[in-house]
Coordinates of C-alpha atoms in Angstrom, one line a residue:
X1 CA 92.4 3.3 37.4
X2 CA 90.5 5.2 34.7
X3 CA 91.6 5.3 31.1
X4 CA 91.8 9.3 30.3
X5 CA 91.4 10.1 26.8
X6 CA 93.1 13.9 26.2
X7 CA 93.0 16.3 23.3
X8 CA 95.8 15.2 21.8
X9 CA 94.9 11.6 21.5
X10 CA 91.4 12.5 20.1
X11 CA 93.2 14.7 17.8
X12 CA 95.6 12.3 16.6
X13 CA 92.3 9.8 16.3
X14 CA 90.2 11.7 14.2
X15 CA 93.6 12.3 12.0
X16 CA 93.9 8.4 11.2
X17 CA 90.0 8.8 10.9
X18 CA 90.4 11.6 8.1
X19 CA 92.9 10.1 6.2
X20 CA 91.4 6.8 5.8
X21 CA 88.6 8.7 4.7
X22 CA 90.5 10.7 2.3
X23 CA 91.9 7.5 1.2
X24 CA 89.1 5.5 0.5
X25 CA 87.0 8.6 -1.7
X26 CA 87.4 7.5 -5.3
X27 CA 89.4 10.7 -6.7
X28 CA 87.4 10.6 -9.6
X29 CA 84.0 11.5 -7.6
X30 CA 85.3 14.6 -5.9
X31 CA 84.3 17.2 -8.2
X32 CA 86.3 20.3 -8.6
X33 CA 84.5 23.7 -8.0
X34 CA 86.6 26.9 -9.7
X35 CA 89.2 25.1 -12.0
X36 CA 87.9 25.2 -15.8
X37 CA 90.3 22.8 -16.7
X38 CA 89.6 20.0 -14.7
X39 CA 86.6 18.7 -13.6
X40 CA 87.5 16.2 -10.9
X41 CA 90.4 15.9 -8.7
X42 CA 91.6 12.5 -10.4
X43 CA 91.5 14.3 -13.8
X44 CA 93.7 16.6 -12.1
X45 CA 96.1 14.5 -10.3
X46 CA 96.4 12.5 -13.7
X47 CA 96.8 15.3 -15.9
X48 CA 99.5 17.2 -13.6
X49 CA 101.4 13.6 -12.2
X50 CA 100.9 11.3 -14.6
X51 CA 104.2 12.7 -16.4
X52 CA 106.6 14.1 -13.9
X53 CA 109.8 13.3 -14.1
X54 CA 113.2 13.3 -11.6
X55 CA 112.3 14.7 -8.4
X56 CA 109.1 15.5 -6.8
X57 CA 108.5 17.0 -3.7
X58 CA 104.6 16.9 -2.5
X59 CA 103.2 20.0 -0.3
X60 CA 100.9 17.8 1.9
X61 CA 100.2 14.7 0.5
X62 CA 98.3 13.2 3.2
X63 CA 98.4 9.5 3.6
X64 CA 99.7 9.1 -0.2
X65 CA 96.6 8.7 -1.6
X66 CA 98.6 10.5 -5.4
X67 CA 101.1 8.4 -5.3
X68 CA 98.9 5.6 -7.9
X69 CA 98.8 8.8 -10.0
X70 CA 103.1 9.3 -9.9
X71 CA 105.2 7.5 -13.0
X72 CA 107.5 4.7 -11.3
X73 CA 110.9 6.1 -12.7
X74 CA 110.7 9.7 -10.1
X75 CA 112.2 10.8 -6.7
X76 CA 109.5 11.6 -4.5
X77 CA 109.7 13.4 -0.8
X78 CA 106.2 14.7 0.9
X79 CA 106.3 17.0 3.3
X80 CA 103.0 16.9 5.5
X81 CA 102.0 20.5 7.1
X82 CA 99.1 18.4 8.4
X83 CA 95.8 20.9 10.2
X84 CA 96.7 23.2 13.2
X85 CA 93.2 22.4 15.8
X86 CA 92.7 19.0 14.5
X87 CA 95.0 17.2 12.2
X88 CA 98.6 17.6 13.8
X89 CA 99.6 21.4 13.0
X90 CA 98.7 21.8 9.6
X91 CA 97.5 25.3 8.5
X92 CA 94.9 24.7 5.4
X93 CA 94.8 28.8 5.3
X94 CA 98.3 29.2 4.3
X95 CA 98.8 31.1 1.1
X96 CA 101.1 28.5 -0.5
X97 CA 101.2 29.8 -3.7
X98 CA 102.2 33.0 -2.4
X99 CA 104.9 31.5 -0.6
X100 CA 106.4 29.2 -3.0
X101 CA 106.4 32.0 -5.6
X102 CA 108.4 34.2 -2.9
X103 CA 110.9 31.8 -2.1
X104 CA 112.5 31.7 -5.6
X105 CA 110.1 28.9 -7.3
X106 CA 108.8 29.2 -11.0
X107 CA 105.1 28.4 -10.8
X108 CA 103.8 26.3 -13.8
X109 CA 100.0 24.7 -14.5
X110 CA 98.9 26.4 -10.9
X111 CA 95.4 25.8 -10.6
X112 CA 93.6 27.3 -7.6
X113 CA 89.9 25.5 -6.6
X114 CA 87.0 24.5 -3.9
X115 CA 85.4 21.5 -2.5
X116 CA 82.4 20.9 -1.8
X117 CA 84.1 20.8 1.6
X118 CA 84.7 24.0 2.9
X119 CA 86.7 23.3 6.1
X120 CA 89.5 22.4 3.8
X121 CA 89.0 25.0 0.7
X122 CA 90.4 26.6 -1.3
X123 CA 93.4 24.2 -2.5
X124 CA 96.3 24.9 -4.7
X125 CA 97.4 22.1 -7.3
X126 CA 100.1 22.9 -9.9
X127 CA 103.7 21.8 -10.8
X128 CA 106.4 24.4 -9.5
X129 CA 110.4 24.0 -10.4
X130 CA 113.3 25.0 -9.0
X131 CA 115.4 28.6 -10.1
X132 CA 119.0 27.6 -10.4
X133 CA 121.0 30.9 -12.0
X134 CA 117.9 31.9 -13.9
X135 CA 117.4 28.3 -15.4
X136 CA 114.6 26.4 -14.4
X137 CA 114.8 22.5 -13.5

């Protein structure tokens, strides 16, 4: 009998294939293209992580390739949308910041840039808290 390889197992494949990728690029030489502040995405992840505190819920982090960039005293949860065709149902489209300013979210250091990728641009980084009774946490 003939191994059959479907869809879904080559999706699920080049998944594992793209994160290890994404996990092995040194954050440092992925240069930013749009966001004046920040010139790579390890200055970025440094500058917005590095002094989070309680906690932190990540919007697609992936395979947890930020989490070196995370203080060691927080609460993380991620929450993976992963990509719709290939990569598990994700939807790299998605107006995020839209959404999470909709849902009742105060948006703070939101920074919106490219990739020299463009399958997977633009991205969103930034640091959003929680509205309790007009208070923000």
């Amino acid at each position: 009998m003939k191994n059959h390889i479907n869809l879904s197992t080559i999706q699920k494949r080049l998944f594992a294939w793209g994160m290890g990728k994404a996990n092995a690029a040194d954050d440092y030489e992925i240069k930013l293209i749009g966001c004046p502040k920040y010139e790579s995405l390890g200055e970025l992840k440094q500058g917005l992580l590095g002094n989070l505190q309680h906690k932190v819920l990540e919007i697609d982090p992936g395979a947890g390739a930020s989490l070196v960039y995370y203080p060691n005293n927080i609460y993380w949860i991620g929450v993976e949308p992963v990509w719709k065709s290939l990569f598990d149902n994700c939807h790299p489209n998605r107006k995020t910041g839209e959404i999470l300013q909709q849902i009742g979210l105060e948006t703070v250091n939101y920074y919106e840039f490219k990739l020299a990728f463009p399958v997977v641009s633009p991205h969103i980084a930034g640091i959003v808290r929680k509205k309790i009774n007009n208070r923000s946490f």
